[in-house]
């Protein structure tokens, strides 16, 4: 026992590994004789096989593969067979049974076509092509934005498209006197303002566009452009700050400009004073029209006063939040967010005959008395038309 060799754990039966000693020559010889002889027919390397094939002029045999359809892998072991036959795009809904799990692409496309026809009608392919073209233009920057930030494509496809169903189905707007709006050239539309929330401006914009195919460039208060996101959207929709400089630039460029001179005094007046025009400011819109010699079209809107009947206000909270007023209506804040849904009143929009300004002298805009007289003429025209429309209206909601 004293001559026994001690083999560390993990190296038993493996001489020469982990012990720092090598097996004896006799042991190596004996181990070599005990190994089974290897086969002499060893496979040639690929390089040798390629050389031999090139010298003999024959092609290497190709292993036959089972004929299977190309597949698109999905999650796990599921696959989606890729149909390659001519019937792949045929409008069929039944799923053809094939070997292995999955849904044929042809059937998937056919189901998509049927669903698209149900949603978009028979012209869904054309609409999809238009949308893809629009998406390409937006991604590549191939669109036009003017110096005020107005984006006609966004306005047409999104803003007006979203507002139009409300104007047609909810308020059922009836437009009169649209022929008084010039088909080209600059013009200034002056309207009364009401409704607690300035929805009437949006309804006027979509009504003008649908009846004249022209965009109405609104002049907004500075509060609109100080609000996050709202200011950006207003710029995209064609609005700009209600100042004489911007108004004159757009009128001189031949744009159709809209202004609501009552401002927040008009939309924030109580329901008891509905359809009674507030003061029209200092007549800055008249000065802009006189300088650019564009016609003034008075607009009277009936129906907007009833969408949010203003019965109260919280002036302390309004000052704290920096807004003109906090409205209280019969439904808000009593019903919470549901109280913000406007009542479906019936609207009437009547455009009056244009008031020409090109008959005045070049310096007429500097005459304060003349500016006051034209401002009062526009205000009285709108007020008398409001009274006339109210007498013709049978009901607020029909």
Tab-separated table of C-alpha atoms in Angstrom:
chain	number	residue	atom	x	y	z
A	1	UNK	CA	0.000	0.000	0.000
A	2	UNK	CA	2.896	2.311	0.563
A	3	UNK	CA	3.923	2.008	-3.099
A	4	UNK	CA	0.392	2.788	-4.407
A	5	UNK	CA	0.154	5.847	-6.646
A	6	UNK	CA	-2.223	8.584	-5.466
A	7	UNK	CA	-4.424	9.904	-8.295
A	8	UNK	CA	-6.187	13.224	-7.658
A	9	UNK	CA	-9.975	13.383	-7.815
A	10	UNK	CA	-11.204	14.190	-11.342
A	11	UNK	CA	-8.203	12.534	-13.052
A	12	UNK	CA	-8.858	8.890	-12.226
A	13	UNK	CA	-8.497	6.713	-15.312
A	14	UNK	CA	-7.043	9.653	-17.293
A	15	UNK	CA	-3.275	9.507	-16.886
A	16	UNK	CA	-1.398	12.573	-17.966
A	17	UNK	CA	-4.301	14.985	-17.388
A	18	UNK	CA	-4.381	17.231	-14.420
A	19	UNK	CA	-1.419	15.467	-12.696
A	20	UNK	CA	1.507	17.245	-14.316
A	21	UNK	CA	3.024	13.806	-15.382
A	22	UNK	CA	2.997	12.030	-18.713
A	23	UNK	CA	2.157	8.285	-19.192
A	24	UNK	CA	5.039	5.965	-19.876
A	25	UNK	CA	6.092	4.945	-23.377
A	26	UNK	CA	4.947	1.376	-22.775
A	27	UNK	CA	1.529	2.577	-21.767
A	28	UNK	CA	1.267	4.696	-24.871
A	29	UNK	CA	2.297	1.809	-27.094
A	30	UNK	CA	-0.165	-0.561	-25.472
A	31	UNK	CA	-2.974	2.006	-25.857
A	32	UNK	CA	-2.207	2.489	-29.518
A	33	UNK	CA	-2.438	-1.253	-30.224
A	34	UNK	CA	-5.772	-1.542	-28.472
A	35	UNK	CA	-7.450	1.055	-30.692
A	36	UNK	CA	-9.709	-0.148	-33.511
A	37	UNK	CA	-8.207	0.344	-36.980
A	38	UNK	CA	-9.798	3.217	-38.922
A	39	UNK	CA	-11.458	2.713	-42.298
A	40	UNK	CA	-9.221	3.463	-45.212
A	41	UNK	CA	-12.119	4.965	-47.233
A	42	UNK	CA	-12.046	8.408	-45.669
A	43	UNK	CA	-14.222	11.122	-47.229
A	44	UNK	CA	-12.360	13.569	-49.405
A	45	UNK	CA	-12.422	17.239	-48.481
A	46	UNK	CA	-14.691	19.507	-50.548
A	47	UNK	CA	-11.688	21.026	-52.359
A	48	UNK	CA	-10.559	17.659	-53.656
A	49	UNK	CA	-14.082	16.746	-54.738
A	50	UNK	CA	-14.365	20.018	-56.658
A	51	UNK	CA	-11.017	19.436	-58.442
A	52	UNK	CA	-12.016	15.913	-59.382
A	53	UNK	CA	-15.362	17.091	-60.748
A	54	UNK	CA	-13.696	19.808	-62.819
A	55	UNK	CA	-11.180	17.354	-64.323
A	56	UNK	CA	-13.840	14.811	-65.268
A	57	UNK	CA	-16.248	17.396	-66.672
A	58	UNK	CA	-19.232	15.998	-64.795
A	59	UNK	CA	-21.632	17.831	-62.503
A	60	UNK	CA	-21.908	16.870	-58.860
A	61	UNK	CA	-25.104	15.076	-57.975
A	62	UNK	CA	-27.810	17.267	-56.443
A	63	UNK	CA	-29.832	15.821	-53.648
A	64	UNK	CA	-33.542	15.856	-54.434
A	65	UNK	CA	-35.595	18.021	-52.079
A	66	UNK	CA	-39.261	17.429	-51.431
A	67	UNK	CA	-41.484	19.907	-53.293
A	68	UNK	CA	-42.828	22.287	-50.694
A	69	UNK	CA	-44.273	25.777	-50.869
A	70	UNK	CA	-42.203	28.747	-49.697
A	71	UNK	CA	-43.238	29.762	-46.229
A	72	UNK	CA	-43.066	32.853	-44.104
A	73	UNK	CA	-42.206	31.996	-40.484
A	74	UNK	CA	-44.482	33.287	-37.773
A	75	UNK	CA	-44.235	32.961	-34.007
A	76	UNK	CA	-43.144	29.597	-32.652
A	77	UNK	CA	-43.515	26.694	-35.054
A	78	UNK	CA	-46.355	28.190	-37.094
A	79	UNK	CA	-45.662	29.040	-40.715
A	80	UNK	CA	-47.613	30.908	-43.341
A	81	UNK	CA	-47.409	29.133	-46.740
A	82	UNK	CA	-46.671	31.635	-49.494
A	83	UNK	CA	-49.023	30.974	-52.393
A	84	UNK	CA	-47.249	31.276	-55.743
A	85	UNK	CA	-49.910	30.082	-58.169
A	86	UNK	CA	-52.007	32.365	-60.357
A	87	UNK	CA	-55.016	31.955	-58.113
A	88	UNK	CA	-53.243	33.515	-55.130
A	89	UNK	CA	-54.974	36.848	-55.591
A	90	UNK	CA	-58.376	35.438	-56.488
A	91	UNK	CA	-61.191	36.655	-54.212
A	92	UNK	CA	-61.806	33.487	-52.209
A	93	UNK	CA	-62.413	33.125	-48.523
A	94	UNK	CA	-62.204	29.373	-47.966
A	95	UNK	CA	-58.820	28.320	-46.581
A	96	UNK	CA	-57.223	25.609	-48.698
A	97	UNK	CA	-55.853	22.687	-46.702
A	98	UNK	CA	-52.114	22.258	-47.064
A	99	UNK	CA	-49.534	20.246	-45.264
A	100	UNK	CA	-48.471	21.872	-42.008
A	101	UNK	CA	-50.121	24.636	-40.024
A	102	UNK	CA	-50.622	28.092	-41.475
A	103	UNK	CA	-52.866	30.338	-43.606
A	104	UNK	CA	-52.221	30.789	-47.344
A	105	UNK	CA	-51.203	34.322	-48.284
A	106	UNK	CA	-53.669	34.287	-51.161
A	107	UNK	CA	-56.538	33.681	-48.774
A	108	UNK	CA	-55.261	36.382	-46.448
A	109	UNK	CA	-55.084	38.936	-49.276
A	110	UNK	CA	-58.524	37.941	-50.493
A	111	UNK	CA	-59.976	38.466	-47.040
A	112	UNK	CA	-58.274	41.881	-46.882
A	113	UNK	CA	-59.758	42.842	-50.260
A	114	UNK	CA	-63.271	41.907	-49.155
A	115	UNK	CA	-62.895	43.814	-45.879
A	116	UNK	CA	-61.506	46.868	-47.699
A	117	UNK	CA	-64.458	46.879	-50.124
A	118	UNK	CA	-66.883	46.740	-47.202
A	119	UNK	CA	-65.231	49.726	-45.507
A	120	UNK	CA	-64.155	51.925	-48.430
A	121	UNK	CA	-66.417	50.708	-51.262
A	122	UNK	CA	-65.360	49.677	-54.726
A	123	UNK	CA	-62.917	52.595	-54.990
A	124	UNK	CA	-60.812	51.440	-52.056
A	125	UNK	CA	-57.778	50.781	-54.254
A	126	UNK	CA	-57.853	54.358	-55.559
A	127	UNK	CA	-58.263	55.746	-52.053
A	128	UNK	CA	-55.402	53.613	-50.808
A	129	UNK	CA	-53.194	54.846	-53.657
A	130	UNK	CA	-54.061	58.457	-52.805
A	131	UNK	CA	-53.241	57.876	-49.160
A	132	UNK	CA	-49.898	56.295	-49.990
A	133	UNK	CA	-49.082	59.206	-52.300
A	134	UNK	CA	-49.999	61.635	-49.510
A	135	UNK	CA	-47.817	59.718	-47.055
A	136	UNK	CA	-44.908	59.802	-49.500
A	137	UNK	CA	-45.217	63.571	-49.947
A	138	UNK	CA	-45.243	64.159	-46.204
A	139	UNK	CA	-42.188	61.946	-45.648
A	140	UNK	CA	-40.187	63.466	-48.504
A	141	UNK	CA	-41.180	67.078	-47.756
A	142	UNK	CA	-42.863	67.519	-51.145
A	143	UNK	CA	-45.632	69.850	-49.929
A	144	UNK	CA	-46.256	73.597	-49.709
A	145	UNK	CA	-46.547	75.760	-46.571
A	146	UNK	CA	-46.870	79.518	-46.929
A	147	UNK	CA	-45.174	82.215	-44.858
A	148	UNK	CA	-47.941	82.125	-42.225
A	149	UNK	CA	-47.660	78.346	-41.702
A	150	UNK	CA	-50.790	77.456	-43.693
A	151	UNK	CA	-50.783	73.848	-44.947
A	152	UNK	CA	-53.570	73.387	-47.555
A	153	UNK	CA	-53.201	69.611	-47.774
A	154	UNK	CA	-53.461	69.038	-44.026
A	155	UNK	CA	-56.372	71.488	-43.849
A	156	UNK	CA	-58.287	69.743	-46.616
A	157	UNK	CA	-57.625	66.132	-45.635
A	158	UNK	CA	-57.899	66.394	-41.866
A	159	UNK	CA	-59.262	69.660	-40.442
A	160	UNK	CA	-62.111	70.274	-42.867
A	161	UNK	CA	-62.814	66.551	-43.225
A	162	UNK	CA	-63.256	66.291	-39.444
A	163	UNK	CA	-65.440	69.401	-39.142
A	164	UNK	CA	-67.645	68.759	-42.197
A	165	UNK	CA	-69.782	65.927	-40.692
A	166	UNK	CA	-70.533	68.121	-37.653
A	167	UNK	CA	-71.623	70.983	-39.892
A	168	UNK	CA	-73.782	68.790	-42.099
A	169	UNK	CA	-75.247	66.254	-39.664
A	170	UNK	CA	-75.203	67.888	-36.233
A	171	UNK	CA	-75.832	71.590	-36.886
A	172	UNK	CA	-77.436	71.070	-40.340
A	173	UNK	CA	-76.035	74.378	-41.560
A	174	UNK	CA	-78.005	76.248	-44.212
A	175	UNK	CA	-75.961	78.760	-46.222
A	176	UNK	CA	-77.508	81.728	-47.989
A	177	UNK	CA	-75.895	84.377	-50.168
A	178	UNK	CA	-72.733	82.392	-50.964
A	179	UNK	CA	-72.768	84.013	-54.400
A	180	UNK	CA	-71.746	87.284	-52.721
A	181	UNK	CA	-68.312	85.830	-51.953
A	182	UNK	CA	-65.820	86.664	-54.738
A	183	UNK	CA	-64.485	83.658	-56.613
A	184	UNK	CA	-60.997	85.151	-56.722
A	185	UNK	CA	-59.046	88.075	-55.319
A	186	UNK	CA	-58.878	89.395	-51.792
A	187	UNK	CA	-61.986	89.931	-49.680
A	188	UNK	CA	-62.760	90.397	-45.979
A	189	UNK	CA	-65.608	88.461	-44.336
A	190	UNK	CA	-66.824	90.087	-41.092
A	191	UNK	CA	-69.059	87.982	-38.832
A	192	UNK	CA	-70.772	88.077	-35.446
A	193	UNK	CA	-69.191	85.893	-32.750
A	194	UNK	CA	-71.068	83.683	-30.288
A	195	UNK	CA	-71.301	80.239	-28.749
A	196	UNK	CA	-69.154	80.314	-25.541
A	197	UNK	CA	-66.562	78.249	-27.434
A	198	UNK	CA	-65.600	79.645	-30.880
A	199	UNK	CA	-67.113	76.793	-32.861
A	200	UNK	CA	-68.744	79.264	-35.239
A	201	UNK	CA	-65.361	80.124	-36.762
A	202	UNK	CA	-64.751	76.477	-37.700
A	203	UNK	CA	-68.255	76.101	-39.134
A	204	UNK	CA	-67.779	79.253	-41.201
A	205	UNK	CA	-64.461	78.016	-42.579
A	206	UNK	CA	-65.856	74.690	-43.782
A	207	UNK	CA	-69.024	76.309	-45.183
A	208	UNK	CA	-67.040	78.864	-47.193
A	209	UNK	CA	-64.755	76.191	-48.597
A	210	UNK	CA	-67.612	73.871	-49.587
A	211	UNK	CA	-69.551	76.623	-51.375
A	212	UNK	CA	-66.714	78.574	-53.004
A	213	UNK	CA	-63.796	76.124	-53.073
A	214	UNK	CA	-61.695	78.766	-51.316
A	215	UNK	CA	-59.920	78.669	-47.969
A	216	UNK	CA	-60.978	81.200	-45.341
A	217	UNK	CA	-57.933	82.597	-43.532
A	218	UNK	CA	-59.104	83.373	-40.011
A	219	UNK	CA	-57.725	86.169	-37.827
A	220	UNK	CA	-57.442	84.883	-34.249
A	221	UNK	CA	-56.764	86.415	-30.850
A	222	UNK	CA	-53.297	86.147	-29.359
A	223	UNK	CA	-54.587	83.737	-26.684
A	224	UNK	CA	-55.180	81.121	-29.393
A	225	UNK	CA	-51.525	81.122	-30.411
A	226	UNK	CA	-50.254	81.035	-26.831
A	227	UNK	CA	-51.975	77.724	-26.142
A	228	UNK	CA	-49.793	74.624	-26.673
A	229	UNK	CA	-50.724	72.512	-29.695
A	230	UNK	CA	-53.773	74.722	-30.418
A	231	UNK	CA	-51.595	77.470	-31.835
A	232	UNK	CA	-49.748	75.047	-34.118
A	233	UNK	CA	-52.994	73.515	-35.367
A	234	UNK	CA	-54.462	76.978	-35.981
A	235	UNK	CA	-51.422	77.975	-38.047
A	236	UNK	CA	-51.661	74.785	-40.099
A	237	UNK	CA	-55.358	75.511	-40.700
A	238	UNK	CA	-54.656	78.969	-42.107
A	239	UNK	CA	-55.232	81.204	-39.076
A	240	UNK	CA	-52.936	84.036	-38.120
A	241	UNK	CA	-52.748	86.755	-35.497
A	242	UNK	CA	-55.503	89.366	-35.651
A	243	UNK	CA	-53.329	92.374	-36.421
A	244	UNK	CA	-53.491	94.917	-39.233
A	245	UNK	CA	-50.105	93.951	-40.660
A	246	UNK	CA	-50.944	90.267	-41.201
A	247	UNK	CA	-54.438	91.093	-42.435
A	248	UNK	CA	-53.138	93.535	-45.037
A	249	UNK	CA	-50.477	91.115	-46.263
A	250	UNK	CA	-53.012	88.347	-46.830
A	251	UNK	CA	-55.612	90.625	-48.413
A	252	UNK	CA	-52.994	92.087	-50.753
A	253	UNK	CA	-52.003	88.548	-51.744
A	254	UNK	CA	-55.597	87.828	-52.837
A	255	UNK	CA	-56.636	85.698	-49.845
A	256	UNK	CA	-60.124	85.398	-48.396
A	257	UNK	CA	-59.796	86.628	-44.800
A	258	UNK	CA	-62.291	86.188	-41.950
A	259	UNK	CA	-62.554	88.346	-38.830
A	260	UNK	CA	-64.828	88.291	-35.755
A	261	UNK	CA	-64.533	91.835	-34.312
A	262	UNK	CA	-66.507	91.110	-31.124
A	263	UNK	CA	-63.718	88.845	-29.897
A	264	UNK	CA	-64.132	87.252	-26.463
A	265	UNK	CA	-66.842	89.779	-25.591
A	266	UNK	CA	-69.037	88.135	-28.208
A	267	UNK	CA	-68.571	84.468	-27.355
A	268	UNK	CA	-68.522	85.148	-23.594
A	269	UNK	CA	-71.716	87.190	-23.292
A	270	UNK	CA	-74.572	85.672	-21.222
A	271	UNK	CA	-77.494	83.910	-22.840
A	272	UNK	CA	-79.814	86.771	-21.935
A	273	UNK	CA	-77.889	89.021	-24.384
A	274	UNK	CA	-77.870	86.532	-27.267
A	275	UNK	CA	-77.787	87.958	-30.790
A	276	UNK	CA	-77.025	91.456	-29.510
A	277	UNK	CA	-73.765	92.540	-31.075
A	278	UNK	CA	-71.015	93.826	-28.844
A	279	UNK	CA	-68.639	96.633	-29.723
A	280	UNK	CA	-66.600	96.090	-32.917
A	281	UNK	CA	-63.355	97.458	-31.534
A	282	UNK	CA	-61.522	100.333	-33.182
A	283	UNK	CA	-62.274	99.296	-36.755
A	284	UNK	CA	-58.828	97.952	-37.564
A	285	UNK	CA	-60.326	95.453	-40.037
A	286	UNK	CA	-61.932	98.328	-41.944
A	287	UNK	CA	-58.593	100.128	-42.187
A	288	UNK	CA	-56.981	96.978	-43.624
A	289	UNK	CA	-59.757	96.657	-46.207
A	290	UNK	CA	-59.471	100.329	-47.163
A	291	UNK	CA	-55.705	100.119	-47.629
A	292	UNK	CA	-55.937	97.027	-49.838
A	293	UNK	CA	-59.238	98.164	-51.481
A	294	UNK	CA	-60.941	94.793	-51.095
A	295	UNK	CA	-64.695	94.315	-50.541
A	296	UNK	CA	-66.152	93.656	-47.082
A	297	UNK	CA	-68.753	90.862	-46.892
A	298	UNK	CA	-70.939	90.964	-43.744
A	299	UNK	CA	-71.887	87.536	-42.362
A	300	UNK	CA	-74.736	86.823	-39.930
A	301	UNK	CA	-74.771	83.507	-38.034
A	302	UNK	CA	-77.871	82.265	-36.221
A	303	UNK	CA	-77.809	79.082	-34.149
A	304	UNK	CA	-74.441	79.305	-32.445
A	305	UNK	CA	-75.838	81.089	-29.371
A	306	UNK	CA	-77.753	77.960	-28.322
A	307	UNK	CA	-75.020	75.300	-28.451
A	308	UNK	CA	-73.646	76.276	-25.000
A	309	UNK	CA	-76.157	78.588	-23.264
A	310	UNK	CA	-73.976	80.646	-20.922
A	311	UNK	CA	-75.797	81.151	-17.610
A	312	UNK	CA	-72.852	81.932	-15.304
A	313	UNK	CA	-69.159	82.663	-14.984
A	314	UNK	CA	-66.350	82.225	-12.452
A	315	UNK	CA	-64.212	85.357	-12.872
A	316	UNK	CA	-61.816	84.605	-9.974
A	317	UNK	CA	-60.887	81.210	-11.418
A	318	UNK	CA	-60.657	82.733	-14.901
A	319	UNK	CA	-58.109	85.294	-13.708
A	320	UNK	CA	-56.144	82.559	-11.952
A	321	UNK	CA	-55.966	80.488	-15.136
A	322	UNK	CA	-55.366	83.474	-17.400
A	323	UNK	CA	-58.466	82.932	-19.573
A	324	UNK	CA	-61.258	85.408	-20.366
A	325	UNK	CA	-63.957	83.456	-18.503
A	326	UNK	CA	-64.935	80.076	-17.060
A	327	UNK	CA	-68.340	79.238	-18.533
A	328	UNK	CA	-71.194	77.675	-16.620
A	329	UNK	CA	-73.948	76.172	-18.765
A	330	UNK	CA	-77.014	74.090	-17.883
A	331	UNK	CA	-74.937	70.943	-18.618
A	332	UNK	CA	-71.401	71.990	-17.657
A	333	UNK	CA	-69.813	71.297	-15.197
A	334	UNK	CA	-72.855	69.412	-13.873
A	335	UNK	CA	-72.427	66.512	-16.341
A	336	UNK	CA	-68.636	66.689	-16.522
A	337	UNK	CA	-67.114	65.986	-19.964
A	338	UNK	CA	-70.553	65.077	-21.290
A	339	UNK	CA	-71.572	68.687	-20.730
A	340	UNK	CA	-69.024	69.766	-23.381
A	341	UNK	CA	-71.092	68.180	-26.157
A	342	UNK	CA	-72.780	71.091	-28.017
A	343	UNK	CA	-76.539	71.095	-28.365
A	344	UNK	CA	-77.686	70.261	-31.926
A	345	UNK	CA	-79.151	73.636	-32.839
A	346	UNK	CA	-80.136	74.514	-36.395
A	347	UNK	CA	-77.735	77.017	-37.995
A	348	UNK	CA	-78.314	79.676	-40.635
A	349	UNK	CA	-75.433	81.514	-42.336
A	350	UNK	CA	-76.255	84.466	-44.567
A	351	UNK	CA	-73.605	86.392	-46.499
A	352	UNK	CA	-74.671	89.933	-47.269
A	353	UNK	CA	-73.914	92.052	-50.290
A	354	UNK	CA	-70.301	93.239	-50.504
A	355	UNK	CA	-69.452	96.711	-49.202
A	356	UNK	CA	-67.007	98.175	-51.687
A	357	UNK	CA	-63.913	100.023	-50.495
A	358	UNK	CA	-62.214	100.720	-53.833
A	359	UNK	CA	-64.393	103.833	-54.294
A	360	UNK	CA	-62.595	105.697	-51.495
A	361	UNK	CA	-59.426	107.732	-51.867
A	362	UNK	CA	-56.015	106.224	-51.237
A	363	UNK	CA	-55.637	107.878	-47.843
A	364	UNK	CA	-59.123	106.983	-46.607
A	365	UNK	CA	-57.754	104.534	-44.064
A	366	UNK	CA	-56.162	107.433	-42.178
A	367	UNK	CA	-59.489	109.210	-41.696
A	368	UNK	CA	-60.845	108.030	-38.302
A	369	UNK	CA	-64.356	109.354	-38.960
A	370	UNK	CA	-64.606	107.482	-42.251
A	371	UNK	CA	-63.302	104.299	-40.618
A	372	UNK	CA	-65.901	104.663	-37.851
A	373	UNK	CA	-68.732	105.154	-40.350
A	374	UNK	CA	-67.816	102.085	-42.402
A	375	UNK	CA	-67.419	100.018	-39.221
A	376	UNK	CA	-70.848	101.094	-38.024
A	377	UNK	CA	-72.334	100.285	-41.438
A	378	UNK	CA	-70.955	96.732	-41.302
A	379	UNK	CA	-72.164	96.247	-37.720
A	380	UNK	CA	-75.686	97.493	-38.436
A	381	UNK	CA	-75.944	95.296	-41.533
A	382	UNK	CA	-75.087	92.197	-39.515
A	383	UNK	CA	-77.419	93.148	-36.647
A	384	UNK	CA	-80.440	93.751	-38.886
A	385	UNK	CA	-79.823	90.479	-40.722
A	386	UNK	CA	-79.693	88.616	-37.391
A	387	UNK	CA	-83.097	89.997	-36.422
A	388	UNK	CA	-84.502	89.015	-39.813
A	389	UNK	CA	-83.181	85.451	-39.551
A	390	UNK	CA	-84.533	85.062	-36.016
A	391	UNK	CA	-88.002	86.028	-37.232
A	392	UNK	CA	-87.793	83.433	-40.018
A	393	UNK	CA	-86.649	80.636	-37.696
A	394	UNK	CA	-89.452	78.357	-36.510
A	395	UNK	CA	-87.480	76.533	-33.826
A	396	UNK	CA	-83.989	76.468	-32.318
A	397	UNK	CA	-83.446	72.790	-33.131
A	398	UNK	CA	-85.257	72.361	-36.441
